Amino acid sequence: MSDYQTPVPADLPERIQHYIDGKFVDSAEGGTFEVLNPVTNETYIHAAAGTMADVDLAVQAARRAFETGPWPEMLPRERSRVLHRVADLVEDRGDRLAELESFDSGLPITQALGQARRAAENFRFFADLVVAQADDVYKVPGRQINYVSRKPIGVAGLITPWNTPFMLESWKLAPALAAGNSVVLKPAEFTPLSAGLWAGIFEEAGLPRGVFNLVNGLGEQAGDALVKHPDVPLISFTGESTTGQTIFANAAPALKGLSMELGGKSPAVVFADADLEAAVNATIFGVFSLNGERCTAGSRILVERSVYEEFIERYAAQAKRVKIGFPHEPGTEIGSLVHPEHFEKVMSYIEIGKQEARLVAGGGRPENFPTGNFIAPTVFADVPSDARIFQEEIFGPVVAITPFDTDEEALELANDTKYGLAAYIWTNDLKRSHNFAQSVQAGMVWLNSNNVRDLRTPFGGVKASGLGHEGGYRSLDFYTDQQAVHINLGEVHNPVFGKAD
């Protein structure tokens, strides 16, 4: 046993099970997989390893609930009441959710608490939106009325990542359920602990049996089975781009609806006229919060040359002051990375970076954390655009800083990756900020701000960062079929073929 332990949450289950048709069950074939404590890398629980058999049982239950149950036929207001109760329960259990999330993922407890609050807000938002939803009507006076009717589609397959898992599960569950669908959730195998809490929350909130189903397991087994299942018309996936390509290929034969939020290598562009203190604070938070394991991290910082050295000096000094600690400690700003496999990946990129650029902070494991998946905030300067640490998603507390001389060069550097999820622009020049935002290849742009998003706005990327958008009405668009209905109000004007003489 390691000398470095974190408190184990009370009342953990003996094992993690699937939840199918209103019951917790083991895998049909009896398989399990190990779940590791990210601070010690020791197995602390076993989880049911789902296969095609388990996915099929879950999909059958979800399909029965959709075809014969009350959920899709309920009035929006009735579904809204259930979803508001879900939000209330999530808020009431926020401390417990955060405790499990922090323990399972290595996320600092203060940041895990924020994710629990956001999960509740996601449900509250879509509970309100589905009631306020207005469908389109098009009139041709005296001749025709055309209206659009939204219908739930069926069984939605939801595949979620291991970073902020409970919150990102809520981001898919809330709109899918609000629209009247039933769901099968496949959480990430690294962090399956908190997903099981949804079962009790949904039961207490009054969600009908079979509407929510949960299958744990490895992506290449349970996730693959869910993508390929013929009775699952929709797949919403958040994860890295290579897996997204596989899902795209496997869903293609059935022409399934896909929404995929994939990887990112987002630029933060700092011009000389920016508020440097605000830019440093924002870009420190933007890449080192959530342990650097965030899709929208501004992990490439592009700085105008006239303030470049000052920025580097201030940034490196502040990165060295970021508090590394055990996830459960309130003062911790960076905890433990999620898994030893991911730790080794991030460390390998740090070693690559040492050959490609100038290391100005961090560079490996902190001295006072000899075990676990701890990495010091790592800052590379003078990073060329063809460097791997500039081009490839690292998904850890590692940042690449590069100088530029002109607006044109800054834009070229910002767009010079295969990704296009987010971008952050720091300048006090109004024309420049808007023109740059229009030209940067990113699904989301923040001007002089840091990743604060209104839930009504679209979330998604371009290029290798995703397919489609969710958020607000875009989520309801994805989780519903839109049927156009045309009504004649006047004389029928039909060309007549085969008219009798």
Coordinates of C-alpha atoms in Angstrom, one line a residue:
M1 CA 0.0 0.0 0.0
S2 CA 1.1 3.5 -0.7
D3 CA 1.8 6.0 2.1
Y4 CA -0.1 8.6 0.1
Q5 CA -3.8 8.0 0.7
T6 CA -6.9 10.1 0.2
P7 CA -10.0 9.5 2.3
V8 CA -12.2 6.9 0.8
P9 CA -15.9 8.1 0.6
A10 CA -18.2 6.4 3.0
D11 CA -20.8 3.9 1.8
L12 CA -19.2 3.0 -1.5
P13 CA -21.0 0.1 -3.3
E14 CA -19.3 -3.3 -3.2
R15 CA -19.1 -3.2 -6.9
I16 CA -20.3 -1.0 -9.8
Q17 CA -23.3 -2.6 -11.7
H18 CA -25.3 -1.8 -14.8
Y19 CA -28.8 -0.3 -14.4
I20 CA -31.2 -1.8 -16.8
D21 CA -35.0 -1.6 -16.8
G22 CA -35.1 -0.2 -13.3
K23 CA -32.7 -2.7 -11.7
F24 CA -29.0 -2.9 -10.8
V25 CA -27.6 -6.0 -12.5
D26 CA -24.2 -7.6 -13.1
S27 CA -23.0 -8.3 -16.6
A28 CA -24.8 -11.2 -18.4
E29 CA -21.4 -12.8 -19.0
G30 CA -20.1 -12.0 -15.5
G31 CA -17.2 -9.9 -16.7
T32 CA -15.7 -7.0 -14.7
F33 CA -12.9 -4.5 -15.0
E34 CA -10.8 -2.7 -12.4
V35 CA -11.3 0.9 -11.4
L36 CA -8.2 2.7 -10.0
N37 CA -7.8 5.3 -7.3
P38 CA -5.8 8.0 -9.3
V39 CA -3.8 9.1 -6.2
T40 CA -2.5 5.6 -5.5
N41 CA -3.2 3.7 -8.8
E42 CA -4.5 0.9 -6.7
T43 CA -7.8 -0.9 -7.6
Y44 CA -10.5 0.3 -5.2
I45 CA -13.6 -1.3 -6.9
H46 CA -14.6 -3.6 -9.8
A47 CA -17.2 -2.6 -12.3
A48 CA -19.4 -4.7 -14.5
A49 CA -17.9 -5.0 -18.0
G50 CA -20.7 -4.7 -20.5
T51 CA -20.8 -6.6 -23.8
M52 CA -23.3 -6.8 -26.7
A53 CA -25.6 -8.9 -24.5
D54 CA -25.9 -6.2 -21.8
V55 CA -26.3 -3.4 -24.3
D56 CA -29.0 -5.3 -26.1
L57 CA -30.9 -5.8 -22.8
A58 CA -30.6 -2.1 -22.1
V59 CA -31.7 -1.1 -25.6
Q60 CA -34.7 -3.4 -25.4
A61 CA -35.7 -1.9 -22.1
A62 CA -35.3 1.6 -23.5
R63 CA -37.3 0.8 -26.6
R64 CA -40.1 -0.7 -24.6
A65 CA -40.3 2.4 -22.5
F66 CA -40.4 4.6 -25.6
E67 CA -42.9 2.6 -27.5
T68 CA -45.3 1.6 -24.7
G69 CA -44.5 3.9 -21.7
P70 CA -45.9 7.3 -20.9
W71 CA -42.7 9.3 -21.2
P72 CA -42.8 10.4 -24.9
E73 CA -46.5 11.0 -24.7
M74 CA -46.4 13.3 -21.7
L75 CA -47.0 17.0 -22.1
P76 CA -43.8 19.0 -22.1
R77 CA -44.9 20.6 -18.8
E78 CA -45.2 17.1 -17.2
R79 CA -41.7 16.1 -18.3
S80 CA -40.5 19.5 -17.2
R81 CA -41.7 18.8 -13.6
V82 CA -39.7 15.6 -13.5
L83 CA -36.6 17.2 -14.8
H84 CA -36.9 20.1 -12.3
R85 CA -37.1 17.4 -9.5
V86 CA -33.9 15.9 -11.0
A87 CA -32.2 19.3 -10.7
D88 CA -33.4 19.7 -7.1
L89 CA -32.0 16.3 -6.2
V90 CA -28.7 16.9 -7.9
E91 CA -28.3 20.2 -6.0
D92 CA -29.3 18.5 -2.7
R93 CA -26.7 15.8 -3.2
G94 CA -24.0 18.1 -4.6
D95 CA -21.5 17.4 -1.8
R96 CA -21.8 13.6 -2.2
L97 CA -21.5 13.9 -6.0
A98 CA -18.4 16.1 -5.7
E99 CA -16.9 13.7 -3.2
L100 CA -17.3 10.7 -5.5
E101 CA -16.2 12.6 -8.6
S102 CA -13.1 14.0 -6.9
F103 CA -12.1 10.6 -5.5
D104 CA -12.7 8.8 -8.8
S105 CA -11.2 11.3 -11.2
G106 CA -8.5 13.2 -9.2
L107 CA -10.3 16.4 -9.8
P108 CA -9.8 19.0 -7.0
I109 CA -12.9 19.0 -4.7
T110 CA -13.7 22.7 -5.1
Q111 CA -13.8 22.2 -8.9
A112 CA -15.9 19.0 -8.5
L113 CA -18.4 21.0 -6.5
G114 CA -18.7 23.4 -9.4
Q115 CA -19.4 20.6 -11.8
A116 CA -22.2 19.3 -9.6
R117 CA -23.9 22.7 -9.6
R118 CA -23.5 22.9 -13.4
A119 CA -25.1 19.4 -13.8
A120 CA -28.2 20.6 -11.9
E121 CA -28.3 23.8 -14.0
N122 CA -28.3 21.7 -17.2
F123 CA -31.4 19.9 -16.1
R124 CA -33.1 23.1 -15.0
F125 CA -32.3 24.8 -18.3
F126 CA -33.8 22.1 -20.5
A127 CA -36.8 21.6 -18.2
D128 CA -37.6 25.2 -18.9
L129 CA -36.7 25.2 -22.6
V130 CA -38.9 22.3 -23.5
V131 CA -41.9 24.1 -22.1
A132 CA -41.0 27.4 -23.7
Q133 CA -40.2 25.8 -27.1
A134 CA -42.0 27.4 -30.0
D135 CA -42.1 25.6 -33.4
D136 CA -42.2 27.4 -36.7
V137 CA -45.3 28.3 -38.6
Y138 CA -45.3 29.7 -42.1
K139 CA -48.4 31.3 -43.6
V140 CA -49.6 32.0 -47.1
P141 CA -52.8 33.9 -46.5
G142 CA -55.9 32.4 -48.0
R143 CA -53.9 29.5 -49.5
Q144 CA -51.8 27.5 -47.1
I145 CA -50.4 27.1 -43.5
N146 CA -47.2 25.2 -42.9
Y147 CA -46.1 24.2 -39.4
V148 CA -43.3 22.2 -37.9
S149 CA -43.9 19.4 -35.4
R150 CA -41.1 18.0 -33.2
K151 CA -41.2 14.4 -32.3
P152 CA -38.9 12.3 -30.0
I153 CA -36.8 9.9 -32.1
G154 CA -36.4 6.8 -29.8
V155 CA -33.4 5.4 -28.0
A156 CA -30.5 7.8 -27.7
G157 CA -27.1 6.2 -27.1
L158 CA -24.9 8.5 -24.9
I159 CA -21.2 7.9 -24.6
T160 CA -19.4 10.2 -22.2
P161 CA -15.8 11.0 -21.3
W162 CA -13.8 10.6 -18.0
N163 CA -13.2 14.3 -17.5
T164 CA -16.0 15.9 -15.4
P165 CA -18.1 12.8 -16.1
F166 CA -21.2 13.6 -14.1
M167 CA -21.6 17.1 -15.5
L168 CA -21.0 15.9 -19.1
E169 CA -23.5 13.1 -18.6
S170 CA -26.1 15.7 -17.5
W171 CA -25.3 17.7 -20.6
K172 CA -26.6 14.8 -22.8
L173 CA -29.2 13.3 -20.5
A174 CA -31.1 16.5 -19.9
P175 CA -32.0 17.4 -23.5
A176 CA -32.4 13.8 -24.6
L177 CA -35.0 13.2 -21.8
A178 CA -36.6 16.6 -22.2
A179 CA -37.4 15.8 -25.8
G180 CA -39.1 12.6 -24.8
N181 CA -36.5 10.0 -25.7
S182 CA -35.3 7.1 -23.7
V183 CA -31.6 6.6 -23.2
V184 CA -28.7 4.2 -22.7
L185 CA -25.7 5.8 -21.1
K186 CA -22.2 4.3 -21.5
P187 CA -19.9 6.2 -19.1
A188 CA -16.1 6.2 -19.4
E189 CA -14.4 3.2 -18.0
F190 CA -11.8 5.3 -16.1
T191 CA -14.5 7.1 -14.0
P192 CA -17.7 5.0 -13.7
L193 CA -18.4 5.7 -10.0
S194 CA -20.7 8.7 -10.1
A195 CA -22.8 7.5 -13.0
G196 CA -24.7 5.0 -10.8
L197 CA -26.1 7.9 -8.8
W198 CA -28.4 8.8 -11.7
A199 CA -30.5 5.7 -11.1
G200 CA -31.6 6.7 -7.6
I201 CA -32.0 10.4 -8.7
F202 CA -34.2 9.5 -11.6
E203 CA -36.3 7.0 -9.6
E204 CA -36.9 9.5 -6.8
A205 CA -37.8 12.2 -9.4
G206 CA -40.4 10.0 -11.0
L207 CA -38.9 9.1 -14.3
P208 CA -40.7 6.0 -15.6
R209 CA -38.9 2.7 -15.5
G210 CA -36.8 1.8 -18.6
V211 CA -36.4 5.4 -19.8
F212 CA -32.9 5.6 -18.3
N213 CA -30.5 2.7 -18.6
L214 CA -26.8 2.5 -17.8
V215 CA -24.2 0.0 -19.2
N216 CA -20.6 0.2 -17.9
G217 CA -17.7 -1.2 -19.8
L218 CA -14.8 -0.6 -22.2
G219 CA -15.3 1.6 -25.2
E220 CA -14.3 -1.1 -27.7
Q221 CA -16.8 -3.5 -26.2
A222 CA -19.8 -1.8 -24.6
G223 CA -19.4 1.5 -26.5
D224 CA -18.9 -0.2 -29.8
A225 CA -22.0 -2.4 -29.3
L226 CA -24.1 0.7 -28.5
V227 CA -23.0 2.4 -31.7
K228 CA -23.7 -0.6 -33.8
H229 CA -27.0 -1.6 -32.3
P230 CA -29.8 -1.4 -34.9
D231 CA -32.4 0.0 -32.5
V232 CA -30.3 3.0 -31.5
P233 CA -30.9 5.8 -34.1
L234 CA -28.9 8.5 -32.2
I235 CA -25.4 8.6 -30.8
S236 CA -24.0 11.5 -28.8
F237 CA -20.3 11.2 -28.1
T238 CA -17.8 13.3 -26.3
G239 CA -14.2 12.2 -26.5
E240 CA -11.0 12.3 -28.6
S241 CA -11.0 12.6 -32.3
T242 CA -9.6 9.2 -33.2
T243 CA -12.4 7.4 -31.4
G244 CA -14.8 9.8 -33.1
Q245 CA -13.6 8.7 -36.5
T246 CA -14.2 5.0 -35.5
I247 CA -17.7 5.9 -34.3
F248 CA -18.4 7.8 -37.5
A249 CA -17.4 4.7 -39.5
N250 CA -19.4 2.2 -37.4
A251 CA -22.5 4.4 -37.4
A252 CA -22.4 5.0 -41.2
P253 CA -24.0 1.8 -42.4
A254 CA -27.2 2.6 -40.4
L255 CA -27.1 6.3 -41.2
K256 CA -27.4 7.1 -37.5
G257 CA -27.7 10.6 -36.2
L258 CA -24.4 11.7 -34.7
S259 CA -23.4 14.5 -32.5
M260 CA -19.7 14.4 -31.6
E261 CA -17.7 16.9 -29.5
L262 CA -14.1 15.8 -30.1
G263 CA -10.6 17.0 -29.3
G264 CA -9.1 20.5 -29.2
K265 CA -5.8 22.4 -29.3
S266 CA -7.3 25.8 -28.7
P267 CA -5.3 29.0 -29.2
A268 CA -5.3 31.9 -26.7
V269 CA -4.1 35.0 -28.6
V270 CA -2.7 37.8 -26.5
F271 CA -2.0 41.1 -28.3
A272 CA 0.2 43.8 -26.9
D273 CA -2.7 46.1 -26.0
A274 CA -4.4 43.5 -23.9
D275 CA -4.8 43.7 -20.1
L276 CA -1.8 41.5 -19.4
E277 CA -2.7 40.7 -15.8
A278 CA -6.2 39.6 -16.9
A279 CA -4.8 37.6 -19.8
V280 CA -2.2 35.8 -17.6
N281 CA -4.9 34.9 -14.9
A282 CA -7.3 33.7 -17.6
T283 CA -4.8 31.6 -19.5
I284 CA -3.4 30.1 -16.3
F285 CA -6.9 29.0 -15.3
G286 CA -7.8 28.0 -18.9
V287 CA -5.1 25.4 -19.2
F288 CA -4.5 24.3 -15.6
S289 CA -8.0 24.1 -14.2
L290 CA -9.6 20.6 -14.2
N291 CA -6.0 19.3 -14.1
G292 CA -5.6 20.4 -17.7
E293 CA -8.0 17.6 -18.7
R294 CA -10.5 19.8 -20.5
C295 CA -11.4 19.9 -24.2
T296 CA -11.6 23.7 -24.4
A297 CA -8.2 24.3 -22.7
G298 CA -6.3 27.2 -24.3
S299 CA -3.2 25.1 -24.5
R300 CA -1.5 27.1 -27.2
I301 CA -0.8 30.7 -26.1
L302 CA 0.2 33.1 -28.9
V303 CA 1.7 36.3 -27.7
E304 CA 2.7 39.5 -29.6
R305 CA 6.4 39.8 -29.5
S306 CA 6.6 43.3 -27.9
V307 CA 5.2 41.8 -24.7
Y308 CA 6.3 38.3 -25.2
E309 CA 9.2 38.1 -22.7
E310 CA 7.2 39.9 -20.0
F311 CA 4.3 37.6 -20.5
I312 CA 6.6 34.5 -20.3
E313 CA 8.2 35.8 -17.1
R314 CA 4.9 36.5 -15.4
Y315 CA 3.2 33.3 -16.7
A316 CA 6.0 31.0 -15.6
A317 CA 6.2 32.6 -12.2
Q318 CA 2.5 32.2 -11.6
A319 CA 2.4 28.6 -13.0
K320 CA 5.0 27.7 -10.4
R321 CA 2.7 29.1 -7.6
V322 CA -0.3 26.9 -8.7
K323 CA -1.0 24.7 -5.7
I324 CA -0.6 21.0 -6.4
G325 CA -2.3 18.8 -3.8
F326 CA -4.5 15.8 -3.0
P327 CA -7.9 16.1 -4.7
H328 CA -9.8 16.2 -1.4
E329 CA -8.0 19.2 0.0
P330 CA -9.9 22.5 -0.4
G331 CA -6.8 24.5 -1.3
T332 CA -5.8 22.2 -4.1
E333 CA -5.7 23.8 -7.6
I334 CA -4.3 20.8 -9.5
G335 CA -4.9 17.3 -8.3
S336 CA -4.0 13.9 -9.7
L337 CA -4.5 13.0 -13.4
V338 CA -7.2 10.4 -13.9
H339 CA -5.2 7.2 -14.7
P340 CA -1.6 6.0 -15.0
E341 CA -2.2 5.3 -18.7
H342 CA -3.0 9.0 -19.2
F343 CA -0.2 10.1 -16.9
E344 CA 2.3 8.3 -19.1
K345 CA 0.9 9.9 -22.2
V346 CA 1.2 13.4 -20.8
M347 CA 4.7 12.7 -19.4
S348 CA 5.8 11.4 -22.8
Y349 CA 4.7 14.7 -24.4
I350 CA 6.6 16.6 -21.8
E351 CA 9.8 14.7 -22.7
I352 CA 9.0 15.5 -26.4
G353 CA 8.6 19.1 -25.5
K354 CA 12.0 19.3 -23.9
Q355 CA 13.5 18.5 -27.3
E356 CA 11.3 20.9 -29.2
A357 CA 11.2 24.1 -27.1
R358 CA 12.4 26.0 -23.9
L359 CA 11.0 24.7 -20.6
V360 CA 10.3 27.6 -18.3
A361 CA 8.2 25.9 -15.6
G362 CA 7.4 22.4 -14.4
G363 CA 8.5 19.6 -16.5
G364 CA 7.4 16.4 -14.7
R365 CA 6.4 15.0 -11.3
P366 CA 6.5 17.3 -8.3
E367 CA 9.1 16.3 -5.8
N368 CA 6.7 16.0 -2.9
F369 CA 4.4 13.6 -4.8
P370 CA 6.5 10.5 -5.5
T371 CA 3.5 8.3 -6.3
G372 CA 0.2 8.8 -8.1
N373 CA -0.6 10.7 -11.3
F374 CA 0.7 14.1 -10.2
I375 CA 2.3 16.5 -12.8
A376 CA 3.5 20.0 -12.1
P377 CA 2.1 22.8 -14.3
T378 CA 4.4 22.7 -17.2
V379 CA 5.2 25.7 -19.5
F380 CA 7.1 25.6 -22.8
A381 CA 8.2 28.8 -24.5
D382 CA 9.5 29.5 -28.0
V383 CA 7.4 26.6 -29.4
P384 CA 7.6 26.3 -33.2
S385 CA 4.4 25.7 -35.1
D386 CA 5.5 22.3 -36.4
A387 CA 6.3 21.0 -32.9
R388 CA 4.2 18.1 -31.7
I389 CA 3.4 19.9 -28.5
F390 CA 2.0 22.7 -30.6
Q391 CA 0.0 20.4 -33.0
E392 CA -1.2 17.5 -30.8
E393 CA -3.7 17.4 -28.0
I394 CA -2.0 16.6 -24.7
F395 CA -5.0 16.9 -22.4
G396 CA -3.0 17.7 -19.3
P397 CA -1.4 20.6 -17.4
V398 CA 1.0 21.5 -20.3
V399 CA 1.0 24.7 -22.3
A400 CA 2.9 25.8 -25.4
I401 CA 3.7 29.6 -25.8
T402 CA 4.7 31.0 -29.2
P403 CA 5.5 34.6 -30.3
F404 CA 4.0 36.4 -33.3
D405 CA 4.7 39.8 -34.9
T406 CA 1.6 40.7 -36.9
D407 CA -2.1 40.1 -36.8
E408 CA -1.8 38.0 -40.0
E409 CA 0.8 35.8 -38.4
A410 CA -1.3 35.4 -35.3
L411 CA -4.2 34.2 -37.3
E412 CA -2.1 31.8 -39.4
L413 CA -0.7 30.3 -36.2
A414 CA -4.1 30.1 -34.5
N415 CA -5.5 28.1 -37.5
D416 CA -2.5 25.9 -38.0
T417 CA -3.8 22.7 -36.4
K418 CA -6.3 20.1 -37.4
Y419 CA -8.5 21.1 -34.5
G420 CA -11.0 23.9 -34.2
L421 CA -13.0 23.8 -30.9
A422 CA -12.4 27.1 -29.1
A423 CA -10.3 30.3 -29.3
Y424 CA -9.6 33.0 -26.8
I425 CA -8.6 36.5 -27.9
W426 CA -7.1 39.2 -25.7
T427 CA -7.1 42.7 -27.1
N428 CA -8.6 46.1 -26.4
D429 CA -9.0 46.9 -30.1
L430 CA -12.7 46.4 -30.9
K431 CA -12.3 46.1 -34.7
R432 CA -9.4 43.6 -34.3
S433 CA -11.2 41.4 -31.8
H434 CA -14.3 41.0 -34.0
N435 CA -12.4 40.6 -37.2
F436 CA -10.1 38.0 -35.7
A437 CA -13.1 36.2 -34.2
Q438 CA -14.7 36.0 -37.6
S439 CA -11.5 34.6 -39.2
V440 CA -10.4 32.1 -36.6
Q441 CA -11.3 28.5 -37.3
A442 CA -13.1 27.6 -34.1
G443 CA -16.6 26.7 -33.1
M444 CA -16.5 29.0 -30.1
V445 CA -14.6 32.2 -29.5
W446 CA -14.2 34.2 -26.3
L447 CA -13.2 37.8 -26.4
N448 CA -11.4 39.1 -23.3
S449 CA -13.1 36.4 -21.3
N450 CA -12.5 32.8 -20.3
N451 CA -14.9 29.9 -21.1
V452 CA -18.0 31.3 -19.5
R453 CA -20.8 30.0 -21.7
D454 CA -24.5 30.8 -21.9
L455 CA -26.4 27.5 -22.1
R456 CA -28.6 28.9 -24.9
T457 CA -25.6 29.1 -27.3
P458 CA -24.3 26.4 -29.6
F459 CA -21.5 24.2 -28.3
G460 CA -19.3 22.4 -30.8
G461 CA -16.2 22.6 -33.0
V462 CA -15.1 22.6 -36.6
K463 CA -12.5 20.5 -38.4
A464 CA -11.3 17.6 -36.3
S465 CA -13.0 19.0 -33.2
G466 CA -16.5 17.7 -33.9
L467 CA -19.6 17.1 -35.9
G468 CA -22.7 19.1 -35.2
H469 CA -23.6 21.3 -32.3
E470 CA -25.5 21.0 -29.0
G471 CA -26.7 23.6 -26.6
G472 CA -30.1 25.3 -26.4
Y473 CA -32.4 24.6 -29.4
R474 CA -29.5 22.8 -31.2
S475 CA -29.8 20.1 -28.6
L476 CA -33.5 19.8 -29.2
D477 CA -32.9 19.7 -32.9
F478 CA -30.6 16.8 -32.5
Y479 CA -32.9 14.8 -30.2
T480 CA -36.1 15.3 -32.2
D481 CA -37.4 14.6 -35.7
Q482 CA -38.8 17.8 -37.2
Q483 CA -41.9 17.1 -39.4
A484 CA -43.3 19.7 -41.7
V485 CA -47.1 19.6 -42.0
H486 CA -48.8 21.5 -44.9
I487 CA -52.5 22.5 -44.8
N488 CA -54.4 23.8 -47.8
L489 CA -56.8 26.6 -47.1
G490 CA -58.1 27.5 -50.5
E491 CA -58.9 25.9 -53.9
V492 CA -56.7 22.9 -54.7
H493 CA -54.4 23.8 -57.5
N494 CA -53.3 20.5 -59.0
P495 CA -52.0 19.8 -62.4
V496 CA -54.4 17.2 -63.9
F497 CA -52.8 14.3 -65.7
G498 CA -54.9 11.9 -67.7
K499 CA -57.9 14.2 -67.9
A500 CA -60.9 12.7 -69.6
D501 CA -62.0 14.3 -72.9

